[in-house]
Structures are given as structure tokens and as C-alpha cells.
């Protein structure tokens, strides 16, 4: 069977910005900028006030169609144009079979289009991830079973999840949010560091006092105070946070080494990096406890390679789930279920609710602190 067409569709959807602030995609309050693209109030990064992504459709000659998604929280038209102008040229007309070796060959063909020109990350790899997810979607259809069992016949059914973000303007409001999801069976919560580190510490302490057996992770969003980074990491290590995520700028390998060596804090990285090549400096320095690949950036093919690296290094894989439509969400859950070194997957309630508005049927339900995919019931349902 041959690939007939590869298409891409930028997505921009209105959303309740006030309701999602404090979660994935809008962890901080926003201001300035132009139009939908505004600056974080706490560090120099643009966010969109809209829900943006890029869907990818791959169709075989016999009409079999797969859907994928490129992570594109800003400028989804860029990823879409890369799919149309480069990746479609690379793989349309190529032979397809529903196996890992064939999809890897197609991944390498796409990667080869621009690697010698320095396009080995960023939008290029995001676009590739969208195509890759669609190719694996077709594989699951042709096998007639959920993707997790295509990847691993011994895959789990339930996937433990952690709640990402605690919306609210005060610590009290954030604790109310935690209490609701604690009652729903969740025991792991990730807090976002906004601007006042003492307020973050207060929330951690009050959560641990208020809720039995709760575990707390912290996402520093690349902006621990420059002059206090080691001190702040030590405070979190003393509180035995499950992990400290993205404490420093993504390029700062040596800074991350210093944080871990000076404090022993458990480090989580991954969402800023797409490939094994970008990940290797951090693995080589042996500073990681968790690696967090984003399926809309690494795709499934490269995530499997990263998982092999992680397993060899004794590092756990925890998929990152940010702004996403059903193809990304379902891929993250399915891959998490298939990997033996994956203790949990990220869950952001507002992101899941938004994405599932556009699914014929959600690929999973949330229950007792777990993803419970509908796909486990021996049927394959379409996400889009």
C-alpha cells in the first residue's frame, strides 16, 4: 500500500482565558503583545489567548485515513506549511506497512529533508510529529486493535495520571481545586511557579498538611530566580517534591547539573526537546529522574527511542500533555500504557475538556486518578 496524500490544518479556537489561567498553555496571567499573542507577566515568553494546534491527515491509496497532531500552541500555520511544502513531498507515494520499521523509515526520510540545513528541532520536528502520529493511527486501524497493543501486547489498561496546574488567584482557591480532584482519586499534583517563591512554598506546605498521601511536583517554567536558583531547588528538595520541572532555560546544561549536584533535587525535563540528539547531553550527565516527551513534538517513533534511552539510564518516562486535540491526547495515553518505565501521564482538566468537545467520542474517561481509555474495550474508536 502507498501513501496517497498528506494534509495539514491549522486550528484556532476561542476559549475562556480566565478559566484556563494557571494550567497548561497559560500558566501565568498574560498582558501586552499583539492580538491573541500576549506576554507572560512573569518571564519573557509569548502565549496565545486562543486554543491553537495543527491537525494532520494522512490517506493511503485504499482510502484508509489516519489523523495526527503537531504541537503548535502558537503559529500553527507554520507547522502546517512545513507538512504541505516539505513532508508531503518526502513521503507521498512511498510504500506503507503498519509496522515500526516502515514508520521509522518514513520518519528518517522526513528528517533527512532538512537536517543538513540545521532544521533538526522546533517547528520542523513538531510537523514531523503530526505526520508520525497519523502513520501510527493508520497502523492501529490496520491491526484492528488499540495502539497500545500494537506497541506492546502486554500494555496496561489503566494509566495513572497527575493533575497539572492548580488554578486560582489565592492559595486558598488553589487548595479548593486540589480538594476536588483529591476526592476524585488523584494523589499527585503539579504546581506552577509564578512569581513569588514563598507563596509556592506555602502552597506545598499547606497541601501536605491538608491532604494525606499527596505528592507534589513543581514546574518552574524555566525561571527560577537567577541569583537564588540553587537555594530554591534546595528548598524543594528538602520538601521532597516529586520532581522539579524546567527550572532553567532549556540550553543551560551546566546550570541543571549544578542544581542536581548541589541539592539532590529530582529533575524532570523533556518538553523543550524533540529528539534523542537534543536529549543526549542531559542523559550523558546523569542528572535526570524523569523525562517528559511531548507526543506532539517527538511523535511516537522518537518517543519510543527516548523511552529506550531512559530505560537504559534508569529514568522514568512521563509524557507531557499541553495544549492538545484528541490525536495528541490519545497518543500520549496509549504510549504511556505501552511503556514499562512510565509511572503516569499528565492530565490537565481544562485541556482535556476543551479537546473532547471536538471528538465524536472521547478516547478515554477519567476515573479514580487514572486515564481509563475507551479503547481498552476491544474496539477502535475514531478521535476525529
PDB file of N, CA and C in Angstrom, residues 32-97:
ATOM      1  N   UNK A  32      -0.077  42.636  27.299  1.00  0.00           N
ATOM      2  CA  UNK A  32       0.747  43.172  26.221  1.00  0.00           C
ATOM      3  C   UNK A  32       0.659  42.337  24.963  1.00  0.00           C
ATOM      4  N   UNK A  33       1.714  42.385  24.160  1.00  0.00           N
ATOM      5  CA  UNK A  33       1.735  41.615  22.933  1.00  0.00           C
ATOM      6  C   UNK A  33       0.853  42.225  21.860  1.00  0.00           C
ATOM      7  N   UNK A  34       0.380  41.366  20.954  1.00  0.00           N
ATOM      8  CA  UNK A  34      -0.458  41.816  19.858  1.00  0.00           C
ATOM      9  C   UNK A  34      -1.529  40.767  19.584  1.00  0.00           C
ATOM     10  N   UNK A  35      -2.773  41.214  19.557  1.00  0.00           N
ATOM     11  CA  UNK A  35      -3.867  40.302  19.261  1.00  0.00           C
ATOM     12  C   UNK A  35      -3.941  39.177  20.277  1.00  0.00           C
ATOM     13  N   UNK A  36      -4.038  37.936  19.781  1.00  0.00           N
ATOM     14  CA  UNK A  36      -4.151  36.764  20.655  1.00  0.00           C
ATOM     15  C   UNK A  36      -2.834  36.417  21.333  1.00  0.00           C
ATOM     16  N   UNK A  37      -1.713  36.925  20.829  1.00  0.00           N
ATOM     17  CA  UNK A  37      -0.403  36.556  21.367  1.00  0.00           C
ATOM     18  C   UNK A  37       0.046  37.604  22.388  1.00  0.00           C
ATOM     19  N   UNK A  38       0.143  37.149  23.637  1.00  0.00           N
ATOM     20  CA  UNK A  38       0.479  38.051  24.726  1.00  0.00           C
ATOM     21  C   UNK A  38       1.640  37.489  25.540  1.00  0.00           C
ATOM     22  N   UNK A  39       2.290  38.382  26.268  1.00  0.00           N
ATOM     23  CA  UNK A  39       3.452  38.003  27.070  1.00  0.00           C
ATOM     24  C   UNK A  39       3.022  37.502  28.451  1.00  0.00           C
ATOM     25  N   UNK A  40       3.749  36.516  28.949  1.00  0.00           N
ATOM     26  CA  UNK A  40       3.620  36.165  30.353  1.00  0.00           C
ATOM     27  C   UNK A  40       4.018  37.368  31.195  1.00  0.00           C
ATOM     28  N   UNK A  41       3.300  37.583  32.291  1.00  0.00           N
ATOM     29  CA  UNK A  41       3.641  38.701  33.183  1.00  0.00           C
ATOM     30  C   UNK A  41       4.899  38.432  34.004  1.00  0.00           C
ATOM     31  N   UNK A  42       5.374  37.178  33.994  1.00  0.00           N
ATOM     32  CA  UNK A  42       6.458  36.833  34.899  1.00  0.00           C
ATOM     33  C   UNK A  42       7.773  36.467  34.230  1.00  0.00           C
ATOM     34  N   UNK A  43       7.760  36.175  32.935  1.00  0.00           N
ATOM     35  CA  UNK A  43       9.015  35.925  32.244  1.00  0.00           C
ATOM     36  C   UNK A  43       8.780  36.057  30.743  1.00  0.00           C
ATOM     37  N   UNK A  44       9.815  36.271  29.950  1.00  0.00           N
ATOM     38  CA  UNK A  44       9.640  36.625  28.537  1.00  0.00           C
ATOM     39  C   UNK A  44       9.300  35.436  27.638  1.00  0.00           C
ATOM     40  N   UNK A  45       8.050  35.097  27.565  1.00  0.00           N
ATOM     41  CA  UNK A  45       7.573  34.076  26.636  1.00  0.00           C
ATOM     42  C   UNK A  45       6.176  34.460  26.182  1.00  0.00           C
ATOM     43  N   UNK A  46       5.892  34.245  24.906  1.00  0.00           N
ATOM     44  CA  UNK A  46       4.570  34.523  24.362  1.00  0.00           C
ATOM     45  C   UNK A  46       3.651  33.328  24.562  1.00  0.00           C
ATOM     46  N   UNK A  47       2.397  33.610  24.852  1.00  0.00           N
ATOM     47  CA  UNK A  47       1.345  32.600  24.908  1.00  0.00           C
ATOM     48  C   UNK A  47       0.173  33.104  24.070  1.00  0.00           C
ATOM     49  N   UNK A  48      -0.698  32.206  23.685  1.00  0.00           N
ATOM     50  CA  UNK A  48      -1.893  32.587  22.947  1.00  0.00           C
ATOM     51  C   UNK A  48      -3.103  32.561  23.865  1.00  0.00           C
ATOM     52  N   UNK A  49      -3.982  33.523  23.693  1.00  0.00           N
ATOM     53  CA  UNK A  49      -5.236  33.504  24.438  1.00  0.00           C
ATOM     54  C   UNK A  49      -6.251  32.565  23.782  1.00  0.00           C
ATOM     55  N   UNK A  50      -5.904  32.017  22.633  1.00  0.00           N
ATOM     56  CA  UNK A  50      -6.761  31.057  21.946  1.00  0.00           C
ATOM     57  C   UNK A  50      -6.191  29.652  22.084  1.00  0.00           C
ATOM     58  N   UNK A  51      -6.972  28.672  21.702  1.00  0.00           N
ATOM     59  CA  UNK A  51      -6.555  27.262  21.698  1.00  0.00           C
ATOM     60  C   UNK A  51      -6.056  26.964  20.290  1.00  0.00           C
ATOM     61  N   UNK A  52      -4.754  26.751  20.135  1.00  0.00           N
ATOM     62  CA  UNK A  52      -4.169  26.597  18.803  1.00  0.00           C
ATOM     63  C   UNK A  52      -3.457  25.258  18.677  1.00  0.00           C
ATOM     64  N   UNK A  53      -3.588  24.657  17.522  1.00  0.00           N
ATOM     65  CA  UNK A  53      -2.922  23.397  17.242  1.00  0.00           C
ATOM     66  C   UNK A  53      -2.872  23.203  15.732  1.00  0.00           C
ATOM     67  N   UNK A  54      -2.319  22.078  15.308  1.00  0.00           N
ATOM     68  CA  UNK A  54      -2.241  21.766  13.881  1.00  0.00           C
ATOM     69  C   UNK A  54      -2.561  20.291  13.686  1.00  0.00           C
ATOM     70  N   UNK A  55      -3.657  20.003  13.005  1.00  0.00           N
ATOM     71  CA  UNK A  55      -4.057  18.634  12.710  1.00  0.00           C
ATOM     72  C   UNK A  55      -3.459  18.184  11.389  1.00  0.00           C
ATOM     73  N   UNK A  56      -3.138  16.908  11.315  1.00  0.00           N
ATOM     74  CA  UNK A  56      -2.530  16.328  10.120  1.00  0.00           C
ATOM     75  C   UNK A  56      -3.330  15.103   9.697  1.00  0.00           C
ATOM     76  N   UNK A  57      -3.591  14.988   8.399  1.00  0.00           N
ATOM     77  CA  UNK A  57      -4.321  13.835   7.872  1.00  0.00           C
ATOM     78  C   UNK A  57      -3.478  13.129   6.818  1.00  0.00           C
ATOM     79  N   UNK A  58      -3.290  11.845   6.989  1.00  0.00           N
ATOM     80  CA  UNK A  58      -2.574  11.014   6.026  1.00  0.00           C
ATOM     81  C   UNK A  58      -3.556  10.002   5.459  1.00  0.00           C
ATOM     82  N   UNK A  59      -3.589   9.887   4.136  1.00  0.00           N
ATOM     83  CA  UNK A  59      -4.514   8.950   3.488  1.00  0.00           C
ATOM     84  C   UNK A  59      -3.734   7.996   2.591  1.00  0.00           C
ATOM     85  N   UNK A  60      -4.056   6.699   2.699  1.00  0.00           N
ATOM     86  CA  UNK A  60      -3.457   5.698   1.829  1.00  0.00           C
ATOM     87  C   UNK A  60      -4.258   5.566   0.533  1.00  0.00           C
ATOM     88  N   UNK A  61      -3.696   4.862  -0.431  1.00  0.00           N
ATOM     89  CA  UNK A  61      -4.358   4.686  -1.729  1.00  0.00           C
ATOM     90  C   UNK A  61      -5.716   4.012  -1.595  1.00  0.00           C
ATOM     91  N   UNK A  62      -5.858   3.139  -0.591  1.00  0.00           N
ATOM     92  CA  UNK A  62      -7.139   2.436  -0.433  1.00  0.00           C
ATOM     93  C   UNK A  62      -8.167   3.248   0.360  1.00  0.00           C
ATOM     94  N   UNK A  63      -7.800   4.457   0.727  1.00  0.00           N
ATOM     95  CA  UNK A  63      -8.718   5.327   1.460  1.00  0.00           C
ATOM     96  C   UNK A  63      -8.551   5.307   2.964  1.00  0.00           C
ATOM     97  N   UNK A  64      -7.757   4.396   3.499  1.00  0.00           N
ATOM     98  CA  UNK A  64      -7.520   4.379   4.947  1.00  0.00           C
ATOM     99  C   UNK A  64      -6.895   5.704   5.369  1.00  0.00           C
ATOM    100  N   UNK A  65      -7.465   6.300   6.401  1.00  0.00           N
ATOM    101  CA  UNK A  65      -7.066   7.647   6.796  1.00  0.00           C
ATOM    102  C   UNK A  65      -6.648   7.673   8.262  1.00  0.00           C
ATOM    103  N   UNK A  66      -5.525   8.305   8.529  1.00  0.00           N
ATOM    104  CA  UNK A  66      -5.063   8.496   9.904  1.00  0.00           C
ATOM    105  C   UNK A  66      -4.956   9.962  10.241  1.00  0.00           C
ATOM    106  N   UNK A  67      -5.208  10.277  11.515  1.00  0.00           N
ATOM    107  CA  UNK A  67      -5.110  11.648  12.000  1.00  0.00           C
ATOM    108  C   UNK A  67      -3.972  11.777  13.003  1.00  0.00           C
ATOM    109  N   UNK A  68      -3.233  12.863  12.886  1.00  0.00           N
ATOM    110  CA  UNK A  68      -2.185  13.187  13.843  1.00  0.00           C
ATOM    111  C   UNK A  68      -2.282  14.650  14.218  1.00  0.00           C
ATOM    112  N   UNK A  69      -1.346  15.078  15.039  1.00  0.00           N
ATOM    113  CA  UNK A  69      -1.385  16.460  15.515  1.00  0.00           C
ATOM    114  C   UNK A  69       0.017  16.935  15.857  1.00  0.00           C
ATOM    115  N   UNK A  70       0.362  18.097  15.345  1.00  0.00           N
ATOM    116  CA  UNK A  70       1.615  18.746  15.702  1.00  0.00           C
ATOM    117  C   UNK A  70       1.362  19.714  16.854  1.00  0.00           C
ATOM    118  N   UNK A  71       2.223  19.670  17.857  1.00  0.00           N
ATOM    119  CA  UNK A  71       2.130  20.631  18.957  1.00  0.00           C
ATOM    120  C   UNK A  71       2.379  22.029  18.397  1.00  0.00           C
ATOM    121  N   UNK A  72       1.380  22.885  18.458  1.00  0.00           N
ATOM    122  CA  UNK A  72       1.501  24.223  17.871  1.00  0.00           C
ATOM    123  C   UNK A  72       0.684  25.216  18.685  1.00  0.00           C
ATOM    124  N   UNK A  73       1.112  25.515  19.916  1.00  0.00           N
ATOM    125  CA  UNK A  73       0.349  26.446  20.749  1.00  0.00           C
ATOM    126  C   UNK A  73       0.398  27.874  20.242  1.00  0.00           C
ATOM    127  N   UNK A  74       1.357  28.169  19.354  1.00  0.00           N
ATOM    128  CA  UNK A  74       1.419  29.441  18.648  1.00  0.00           C
ATOM    129  C   UNK A  74       1.771  29.163  17.189  1.00  0.00           C
ATOM    130  N   UNK A  75       1.256  29.989  16.293  1.00  0.00           N
ATOM    131  CA  UNK A  75       1.584  29.934  14.867  1.00  0.00           C
ATOM    132  C   UNK A  75       1.408  28.544  14.264  1.00  0.00           C
ATOM    133  N   UNK A  76       0.224  27.942  14.385  1.00  0.00           N
ATOM    134  CA  UNK A  76       0.028  26.609  13.808  1.00  0.00           C
ATOM    135  C   UNK A  76       0.169  26.577  12.294  1.00  0.00           C
ATOM    136  N   UNK A  77       0.016  27.729  11.654  1.00  0.00           N
ATOM    137  CA  UNK A  77       0.202  27.763  10.210  1.00  0.00           C
ATOM    138  C   UNK A  77       1.611  27.429   9.784  1.00  0.00           C
ATOM    139  N   UNK A  78       2.586  27.665  10.668  1.00  0.00           N
ATOM    140  CA  UNK A  78       3.975  27.338  10.333  1.00  0.00           C
ATOM    141  C   UNK A  78       4.144  25.824  10.221  1.00  0.00           C
ATOM    142  N   UNK A  79       3.684  25.100  11.231  1.00  0.00           N
ATOM    143  CA  UNK A  79       3.772  23.637  11.181  1.00  0.00           C
ATOM    144  C   UNK A  79       2.996  23.103   9.986  1.00  0.00           C
ATOM    145  N   UNK A  80       1.818  23.674   9.716  1.00  0.00           N
ATOM    146  CA  UNK A  80       1.009  23.208   8.591  1.00  0.00           C
ATOM    147  C   UNK A  80       1.743  23.398   7.269  1.00  0.00           C
ATOM    148  N   UNK A  81       2.418  24.529   7.101  1.00  0.00           N
ATOM    149  CA  UNK A  81       3.121  24.781   5.842  1.00  0.00           C
ATOM    150  C   UNK A  81       4.309  23.834   5.673  1.00  0.00           C
ATOM    151  N   UNK A  82       4.977  23.490   6.766  1.00  0.00           N
ATOM    152  CA  UNK A  82       6.070  22.522   6.680  1.00  0.00           C
ATOM    153  C   UNK A  82       5.539  21.165   6.224  1.00  0.00           C
ATOM    154  N   UNK A  83       4.398  20.759   6.774  1.00  0.00           N
ATOM    155  CA  UNK A  83       3.795  19.498   6.341  1.00  0.00           C
ATOM    156  C   UNK A  83       3.505  19.539   4.847  1.00  0.00           C
ATOM    157  N   UNK A  84       2.883  20.621   4.390  1.00  0.00           N
ATOM    158  CA  UNK A  84       2.458  20.705   2.991  1.00  0.00           C
ATOM    159  C   UNK A  84       3.644  20.833   2.034  1.00  0.00           C
ATOM    160  N   UNK A  85       4.606  21.672   2.397  1.00  0.00           N
ATOM    161  CA  UNK A  85       5.674  22.013   1.462  1.00  0.00           C
ATOM    162  C   UNK A  85       6.833  21.023   1.469  1.00  0.00           C
ATOM    163  N   UNK A  86       7.080  20.378   2.611  1.00  0.00           N
ATOM    164  CA  UNK A  86       8.250  19.508   2.729  1.00  0.00           C
ATOM    165  C   UNK A  86       7.906  18.047   2.997  1.00  0.00           C
ATOM    166  N   UNK A  87       7.100  17.803   4.034  1.00  0.00           N
ATOM    167  CA  UNK A  87       6.896  16.427   4.455  1.00  0.00           C
ATOM    168  C   UNK A  87       6.008  15.663   3.484  1.00  0.00           C
ATOM    169  N   UNK A  88       5.007  16.330   2.927  1.00  0.00           N
ATOM    170  CA  UNK A  88       4.180  15.666   1.923  1.00  0.00           C
ATOM    171  C   UNK A  88       5.031  15.269   0.718  1.00  0.00           C
ATOM    172  N   UNK A  89       5.939  16.151   0.301  1.00  0.00           N
ATOM    173  CA  UNK A  89       6.839  15.845  -0.814  1.00  0.00           C
ATOM    174  C   UNK A  89       7.704  14.629  -0.487  1.00  0.00           C
ATOM    175  N   UNK A  90       8.102  14.523   0.783  1.00  0.00           N
ATOM    176  CA  UNK A  90       9.012  13.443   1.183  1.00  0.00           C
ATOM    177  C   UNK A  90       8.353  12.076   1.180  1.00  0.00           C
ATOM    178  N   UNK A  91       7.066  11.988   1.568  1.00  0.00           N
ATOM    179  CA  UNK A  91       6.515  10.635   1.769  1.00  0.00           C
ATOM    180  C   UNK A  91       5.304  10.295   0.919  1.00  0.00           C
ATOM    181  N   UNK A  92       4.699  11.239   0.244  1.00  0.00           N
ATOM    182  CA  UNK A  92       3.605  10.862  -0.664  1.00  0.00           C
ATOM    183  C   UNK A  92       4.148   9.949  -1.761  1.00  0.00           C
ATOM    184  N   UNK A  93       3.435   8.849  -2.006  1.00  0.00           N
ATOM    185  CA  UNK A  93       3.874   7.857  -2.979  1.00  0.00           C
ATOM    186  C   UNK A  93       4.760   6.770  -2.409  1.00  0.00           C
ATOM    187  N   UNK A  94       5.210   6.939  -1.163  1.00  0.00           N
ATOM    188  CA  UNK A  94       6.061   5.934  -0.532  1.00  0.00           C
ATOM    189  C   UNK A  94       5.229   4.732  -0.069  1.00  0.00           C
ATOM    190  N   UNK A  95       5.887   3.572  -0.038  1.00  0.00           N
ATOM    191  CA  UNK A  95       5.220   2.354   0.428  1.00  0.00           C
ATOM    192  C   UNK A  95       4.967   2.438   1.927  1.00  0.00           C
ATOM    193  N   UNK A  96       3.813   1.921   2.346  1.00  0.00           N
ATOM    194  CA  UNK A  96       3.448   1.924   3.762  1.00  0.00           C
ATOM    195  C   UNK A  96       3.043   0.531   4.198  1.00  0.00           C
ATOM    196  N   UNK A  97       3.536   0.130   5.367  1.00  0.00           N
ATOM    197  CA  UNK A  97       3.082  -1.079   6.047  1.00  0.00           C
ATOM    198  C   UNK A  97       2.915  -0.725   7.513  1.00  0.00           C
TER     199      UNK A  97
END
